[in-house]
Short mmCIF file of C-alpha atoms and ligand atoms in Angstrom, two decimals:
data_model
loop_
_atom_site.label_atom_id
_atom_site.label_comp_id
_atom_site.label_asym_id
_atom_site.label_seq_id
_atom_site.Cartn_x
_atom_site.Cartn_y
_atom_site.Cartn_z
CA MET G 122 -20.62 -19.29 23.27
CA GLN G 123 -21.43 -19.66 19.57
CA ILE G 124 -19.28 -17.98 16.98
CA GLN G 125 -20.34 -17.19 13.46
CA TRP G 126 -17.63 -15.63 11.48
CA TYR G 127 -16.46 -16.85 8.17
CA PRO G 128 -16.08 -13.66 6.39
CA GLY G 129 -16.49 -13.54 2.63
CA HIS G 130 -12.78 -12.39 2.01
CA MET G 131 -11.67 -15.64 3.38
CA THR G 132 -13.10 -17.94 0.63
CA LYS G 133 -10.95 -15.79 -1.61
CA ALA G 134 -7.82 -16.10 0.75
CA ARG G 135 -8.31 -19.70 0.67
CA ARG G 136 -8.23 -20.14 -3.15
CA MET G 137 -5.36 -17.75 -3.19
CA LEU G 138 -3.21 -19.75 -0.84
CA GLN G 139 -4.11 -22.91 -2.90
CA ASP G 140 -2.58 -21.07 -5.88
CA ASN G 141 0.47 -19.86 -4.33
CA LEU G 142 1.44 -22.86 -2.71
CA LYS G 143 2.89 -24.50 -5.89
CA VAL G 144 5.28 -22.28 -5.83
CA ALA G 145 6.44 -22.23 -1.92
CA ASP G 146 9.57 -24.43 -1.17
CA VAL G 147 8.62 -24.08 2.78
CA VAL G 148 5.72 -23.26 4.52
CA ILE G 149 5.88 -21.66 7.94
CA THR G 150 2.74 -22.11 10.23
CA LEU G 151 2.40 -19.54 12.92
CA LEU G 152 0.77 -20.75 16.13
CA ASP G 153 -0.04 -18.79 19.01
CA ALA G 154 1.96 -19.99 21.46
CA ARG G 155 -0.91 -19.74 24.14
CA ILE G 156 -3.31 -21.86 22.43
CA PRO G 157 -1.14 -24.10 19.71
CA VAL G 158 -4.41 -26.22 19.35
CA SER G 159 -6.68 -23.85 18.77
CA SER G 160 -4.58 -21.96 16.49
CA TRP G 161 -3.83 -24.86 14.24
CA ASN G 162 -6.09 -24.73 11.34
CA PRO G 163 -7.03 -28.13 9.97
CA ASP G 164 -8.15 -26.60 6.67
CA ILE G 165 -4.74 -24.96 6.01
CA ASP G 166 -3.14 -28.17 7.30
CA ASN G 167 -4.88 -30.26 4.69
CA MET G 168 -3.59 -27.90 1.94
CA MET G 169 -0.20 -28.17 3.18
CA GLN G 170 0.18 -31.92 2.88
CA GLY G 171 3.82 -32.98 1.13
CA LYS G 172 5.31 -29.45 1.80
CA GLN G 173 8.39 -28.93 4.09
CA ARG G 174 6.75 -27.36 7.10
CA ILE G 175 8.17 -25.35 10.23
CA VAL G 176 6.02 -24.74 13.28
CA ILE G 177 6.52 -21.14 15.03
CA LEU G 178 5.26 -20.83 18.43
CA ASN G 179 4.82 -17.26 18.33
CA LYS G 180 4.28 -14.74 20.89
CA ALA G 181 6.16 -16.99 23.22
CA ASP G 182 6.39 -13.61 25.42
CA LEU G 183 2.80 -14.03 26.45
CA ALA G 184 2.89 -17.88 27.08
CA ASP G 185 4.24 -19.92 30.13
CA ALA G 186 7.74 -20.49 28.80
CA ALA G 187 7.55 -24.13 30.45
CA ILE G 188 4.55 -25.28 28.70
CA THR G 189 5.93 -23.82 25.35
CA ALA G 190 9.10 -25.93 25.98
CA LYS G 191 6.72 -28.88 25.99
CA TRP G 192 5.10 -28.15 22.81
CA LYS G 193 8.09 -27.80 20.93
CA LYS G 194 8.84 -31.46 22.07
CA TYR G 195 5.49 -32.77 21.10
CA TYR G 196 5.79 -31.35 17.62
CA GLN G 197 9.35 -32.49 17.37
CA ALA G 198 8.14 -36.08 18.38
CA GLN G 199 5.72 -36.11 15.28
CA GLY G 200 8.96 -35.07 13.00
CA ILE G 201 7.83 -31.40 12.77
CA GLU G 202 10.30 -28.78 13.57
CA ALA G 203 8.83 -26.11 15.71
CA ILE G 204 10.63 -23.23 17.31
CA ALA G 205 9.47 -20.42 19.76
CA VAL G 206 9.52 -17.05 18.76
CA THR G 207 8.95 -13.34 19.78
CA SER G 208 8.11 -11.73 16.59
CA VAL G 209 8.16 -8.36 18.57
CA LYS G 210 11.45 -8.75 19.85
CA LYS G 211 14.71 -8.40 17.70
CA GLY G 212 17.36 -11.00 18.01
CA GLU G 213 15.18 -13.96 17.08
CA LYS G 214 16.00 -13.74 13.28
CA LYS G 215 19.21 -16.09 13.43
CA GLN G 216 16.94 -19.47 14.66
CA VAL G 217 14.46 -18.70 12.12
CA MET G 218 17.09 -18.33 9.10
CA GLN G 219 18.43 -21.72 10.47
CA ALA G 220 15.41 -23.48 10.56
CA ILE G 221 14.37 -22.02 6.91
CA GLU G 222 17.96 -23.48 5.50
CA ARG G 223 17.25 -26.65 6.97
CA ALA G 224 14.08 -27.28 5.63
CA ALA G 225 15.15 -25.85 2.22
CA LYS G 226 18.33 -28.01 2.02
CA LYS G 227 17.64 -30.89 -0.30
CA LYS G 228 15.81 -28.41 -2.94
CA VAL G 229 18.67 -25.98 -2.78
CA GLU G 230 21.35 -28.79 -3.33
CA ALA G 231 19.50 -30.39 -5.84
CA MET G 232 19.25 -27.25 -7.93
CA ARG G 233 22.92 -26.62 -7.08
CA ALA G 234 23.83 -30.07 -8.39
CA ARG G 235 22.21 -28.37 -12.01
CA GLY G 236 24.22 -25.47 -11.52
CA VAL G 237 21.23 -23.23 -10.51
CA LYS G 238 21.13 -20.89 -7.56
CA LYS G 239 17.79 -21.34 -6.02
CA ILE G 240 15.71 -18.58 -4.74
CA VAL G 241 13.89 -19.93 -1.48
CA ARG G 242 10.13 -19.21 -1.45
CA VAL G 243 8.51 -19.71 2.03
CA MET G 244 5.08 -19.20 2.38
CA VAL G 245 3.97 -18.05 6.10
CA VAL G 246 0.31 -19.06 7.13
CA GLY G 247 -1.81 -18.95 10.23
CA ILE G 248 -4.86 -17.59 11.70
CA PRO G 249 -5.86 -13.89 11.80
CA ASN G 250 -3.79 -11.68 14.16
CA VAL G 251 -1.17 -14.50 15.58
CA GLY G 252 1.68 -12.18 13.98
CA LYS G 253 2.44 -13.21 10.42
CA SER G 254 3.32 -9.73 9.31
CA THR G 255 5.31 -8.85 12.49
CA PHE G 256 7.38 -11.97 12.08
CA ILE G 257 7.89 -11.26 8.40
CA ASN G 258 9.12 -7.91 9.24
CA MET G 259 11.19 -8.93 12.21
CA VAL G 260 12.91 -11.25 9.68
CA ALA G 261 13.18 -8.80 7.22
CA GLY G 262 14.69 -6.23 9.52
CA ALA G 263 12.30 -3.86 8.17
CA THR G 264 8.59 -2.49 8.11
CA SER G 265 7.71 -4.05 4.85
CA VAL G 266 4.39 -5.40 5.40
CA LYS G 267 1.41 -3.84 7.58
CA ALA G 268 1.02 -5.06 11.02
CA GLU G 269 -2.01 -4.09 13.46
CA ASP G 270 -3.30 -5.43 16.56
CA ARG G 271 -6.53 -6.75 15.06
CA PRO G 272 -7.37 -9.66 12.83
CA GLY G 273 -8.03 -9.17 9.37
CA VAL G 274 -5.02 -6.53 8.24
CA THR G 275 -3.54 -8.18 5.41
CA ARG G 276 -5.76 -8.97 2.89
CA GLY G 277 -3.90 -9.77 -0.33
CA ARG G 278 -0.86 -11.80 -0.48
CA GLN G 279 2.56 -9.87 -0.69
CA TRP G 280 6.33 -11.51 -1.27
CA VAL G 281 8.97 -9.73 0.72
CA ARG G 282 12.51 -10.44 -0.19
CA ILE G 283 14.96 -11.05 2.47
CA GLY G 284 18.22 -11.29 0.57
CA PRO G 285 19.24 -12.22 -2.89
CA TYR G 286 17.96 -15.95 -2.23
CA LEU G 287 15.13 -15.79 0.25
CA GLU G 288 11.55 -14.68 -0.43
CA LEU G 289 8.75 -14.70 2.31
CA MET G 290 5.00 -14.50 1.40
CA ASP G 291 2.87 -12.83 3.78
CA THR G 292 -0.88 -14.13 3.47
CA PRO G 293 -4.27 -13.32 5.10
CA GLY G 294 -5.25 -14.87 8.37
CA MET G 295 -7.50 -17.80 7.87
CA LEU G 296 -10.03 -19.27 10.20
CA TRP G 297 -11.96 -22.36 9.10
CA PRO G 298 -15.43 -22.44 8.19
CA LYS G 299 -16.67 -24.34 11.12
CA PHE G 300 -15.24 -25.26 14.47
CA ASP G 301 -15.53 -28.80 16.03
CA ASP G 302 -16.16 -27.51 19.51
CA GLU G 303 -16.72 -24.28 21.26
CA VAL G 304 -13.55 -24.32 23.26
CA THR G 305 -11.45 -23.41 19.96
CA GLY G 306 -13.55 -20.44 19.47
CA MET G 307 -13.82 -19.27 22.78
CA HIS G 308 -9.77 -19.46 22.88
CA LEU G 309 -9.42 -17.75 19.43
CA ALA G 310 -11.68 -15.11 20.99
CA PHE G 311 -9.82 -14.75 24.03
CA CYS G 312 -6.42 -14.13 22.18
CA GLY G 313 -8.00 -11.88 19.63
CA SER G 314 -8.26 -13.82 16.56
CA VAL G 315 -11.86 -13.18 16.41
CA ARG G 316 -13.00 -9.65 15.83
CA ASP G 317 -14.68 -8.63 18.92
CA GLU G 318 -17.52 -6.94 17.18
CA ILE G 319 -18.87 -10.43 16.13
CA VAL G 320 -18.96 -11.79 19.98
CA ASP G 321 -20.61 -10.98 23.01
CA THR G 322 -17.66 -9.63 24.89
CA ASP G 323 -19.54 -9.43 28.36
CA GLN G 324 -19.57 -13.00 28.31
CA LEU G 325 -16.40 -13.67 26.55
CA CYS G 326 -14.59 -11.76 29.43
CA SER G 327 -16.85 -13.73 32.03
CA LEU G 328 -15.78 -17.13 30.56
CA LEU G 329 -12.13 -15.60 30.31
CA LEU G 330 -12.22 -14.88 34.07
CA GLN G 331 -13.45 -18.27 34.99
CA LYS G 332 -10.71 -19.82 33.03
CA LEU G 333 -7.98 -17.62 34.49
CA ALA G 334 -9.59 -18.37 38.23
CA GLU G 335 -9.13 -22.08 37.24
CA ILE G 336 -5.58 -22.08 35.66
CA ALA G 337 -3.83 -19.03 36.92
CA PRO G 338 -5.70 -17.89 40.24
CA ASP G 339 -2.68 -15.96 41.81
CA LYS G 340 -1.62 -14.01 38.93
CA LEU G 341 -5.61 -12.91 38.11
CA MET G 342 -6.05 -12.09 42.07
CA ALA G 343 -2.36 -10.09 42.23
CA ARG G 344 -3.35 -8.06 39.00
CA TYR G 345 -6.46 -6.77 40.54
CA LYS G 346 -5.75 -6.91 43.87
CA LEU G 347 -8.67 -9.30 44.85
CA GLU G 348 -8.73 -11.01 48.10
CA TYR G 349 -10.64 -14.17 46.75
CA LEU G 350 -12.48 -15.42 43.61
CA GLU G 351 -15.77 -15.97 42.83
CA GLU G 352 -16.82 -18.95 40.90
CA ASP G 353 -19.04 -17.02 38.45
CA GLY G 354 -17.03 -14.70 36.04
CA PHE G 355 -19.24 -11.94 36.08
CA ARG G 356 -18.95 -11.70 40.00
CA VAL G 357 -15.28 -11.54 39.39
CA LEU G 358 -15.91 -8.71 36.86
CA GLU G 359 -17.67 -6.78 39.67
CA ALA G 360 -15.15 -7.40 42.06
CA ILE G 361 -12.64 -5.78 39.56
CA CYS G 362 -14.62 -2.90 38.69
CA LYS G 363 -14.71 -2.47 42.70
CA SER G 364 -11.10 -2.83 43.16
CA ARG G 365 -9.95 -0.60 40.02
CA GLY G 366 -12.89 1.99 40.78
CA PHE G 367 -14.72 1.72 37.62
CA ILE G 368 -17.90 3.00 39.10
CA GLN G 369 -20.47 5.08 37.26
CA LYS G 370 -22.74 7.80 38.80
CA GLY G 371 -25.20 6.10 41.18
CA GLY G 372 -22.82 3.83 42.03
CA VAL G 373 -23.28 1.58 39.14
CA TYR G 374 -20.48 -0.68 38.03
CA ASP G 375 -19.15 0.34 34.67
CA THR G 376 -18.81 -3.54 33.50
CA ASP G 377 -17.95 -2.23 29.87
CA ARG G 378 -14.84 -0.80 30.81
CA ALA G 379 -13.76 -3.65 33.29
CA VAL G 380 -14.64 -6.11 29.94
CA ARG G 381 -12.29 -3.93 27.77
CA THR G 382 -9.60 -3.60 30.32
CA VAL G 383 -9.40 -7.43 31.34
CA LEU G 384 -9.53 -8.15 27.50
CA ASP G 385 -6.83 -5.97 26.59
CA GLU G 386 -4.36 -6.78 29.65
CA PHE G 387 -4.94 -10.35 29.17
CA ARG G 388 -4.09 -10.27 25.46
CA GLY G 389 -1.26 -7.82 26.14
CA GLY G 390 0.33 -10.31 28.61
CA LYS G 391 -0.28 -7.79 31.60
CA ILE G 392 -1.96 -10.62 33.72
CA GLY G 393 0.93 -12.64 33.35
CA GLN G 394 2.45 -15.51 30.81
CA ILE G 395 -0.15 -17.51 30.56
CA SER G 396 -0.75 -20.64 28.45
CA LEU G 397 -4.35 -21.83 27.83
CA GLU G 398 -3.66 -24.93 26.39
CA SER G 399 -1.08 -27.71 27.36
CA PRO G 400 0.00 -30.74 25.65
CA GLU G 401 -0.84 -32.76 28.42
CA GLU G 402 -4.57 -32.25 27.98
N1 LIG B 685 3.39 -9.56 22.52
C1 LIG B 685 3.75 -9.93 20.95
N2 LIG B 685 2.93 -9.69 20.41
C2 LIG B 685 3.11 -10.02 18.99
C3 LIG B 685 4.07 -10.88 18.65
N3 LIG B 685 3.71 -10.98 17.23
C4 LIG B 685 2.94 -10.01 16.85
N4 LIG B 685 2.46 -9.48 17.92
C5 LIG B 685 1.39 -8.60 17.79
O1 LIG B 685 0.04 -9.02 17.44
C6 LIG B 685 -0.60 -8.01 16.62
C7 LIG B 685 -1.05 -8.71 15.39
O2 LIG B 685 0.21 -9.04 14.45
P1 LIG B 685 0.26 -8.78 12.85
O3 LIG B 685 1.42 -9.13 12.40
O4 LIG B 685 -0.55 -7.76 12.38
O5 LIG B 685 -0.76 -10.44 12.72
P2 LIG B 685 -1.18 -11.00 11.32
O6 LIG B 685 -1.05 -12.59 11.75
O7 LIG B 685 -0.30 -10.60 10.34
O8 LIG B 685 -2.70 -10.64 11.28
P3 LIG B 685 -3.71 -10.78 10.02
O9 LIG B 685 -3.00 -10.01 8.92
O10 LIG B 685 -4.84 -9.59 10.44
O11 LIG B 685 -3.99 -12.15 9.65
C8 LIG B 685 0.21 -7.01 16.37
O12 LIG B 685 -0.30 -6.03 17.57
C9 LIG B 685 1.44 -7.51 16.94
O13 LIG B 685 2.34 -6.51 17.54
C10 LIG B 685 4.84 -11.47 19.61
O14 LIG B 685 5.59 -12.11 19.41
N5 LIG B 685 4.33 -11.03 21.02
MG1 LIG B 686 -1.17 -9.70 8.56
#
């Protein structure tokens, strides 16, 4: 499945990111805990060289906790601090603040030695729809920036003040101009980071069902009350139409409705906590 998708505003967003990087003391990269490999933007990564970094495995509530724990170890083994966060939940702020404190410690202490109380500036980056704005609102304890369940919500940058000595910067979601492989684009589309308008959602859903049949067959069968799974994703889609009663006049399967339902339910975690990528692969 080929996905073409580098919208014009991203070139602008990239330039803006580069300009603002100069004033950032710490960079927080949000990854989608279900797809840490595909949500790691190599382009952003290159820009962030030499910065103090924290990796947040966000949407941890939607991922398999055992696999997320492995991912944490994986990053830590590379000397990158990584924490698992569910930004839609309260009570996650403390571990984030502690991580920021650790990352900014050296700089803060150096300034203090010169008698200056430093304001720590943290830039939050990541792919579209990964939850950057939601994460910032969670840390701020208020709805400071707009967050919505579709990619491309945040357009300009925005500083959010978290207290007298901390500011977080929200940035637009960034994809990279080209993917090295099709799997990356597919995984990003499964998880809602590519606009559905630019992909063939029937095919996307069929591929998702094939993937779920492979890695989480029990959850898939339980959710849609299926007794067995066919190899072909389109056949699974038809079985779901039957089981859910998505049938139009004349007995025709309403596959459009099944496609919407499956994509929404997967993205919302209703099929279960499923990680599509594990560090062992
Ligand atoms: N289940 C779950 N949903 C989350 C989490 N964090 C964010 N979301 C949801 O993900 C969707 C996108 O969130 P945003 O904060 O707008 O994402 P963003 O990265 O700012 O997106 P852009 O500005 O478009 O790049 C929203 O529906 C959020 O409620 C999380 O930890 N768990
Ligand atoms: Mg946003």
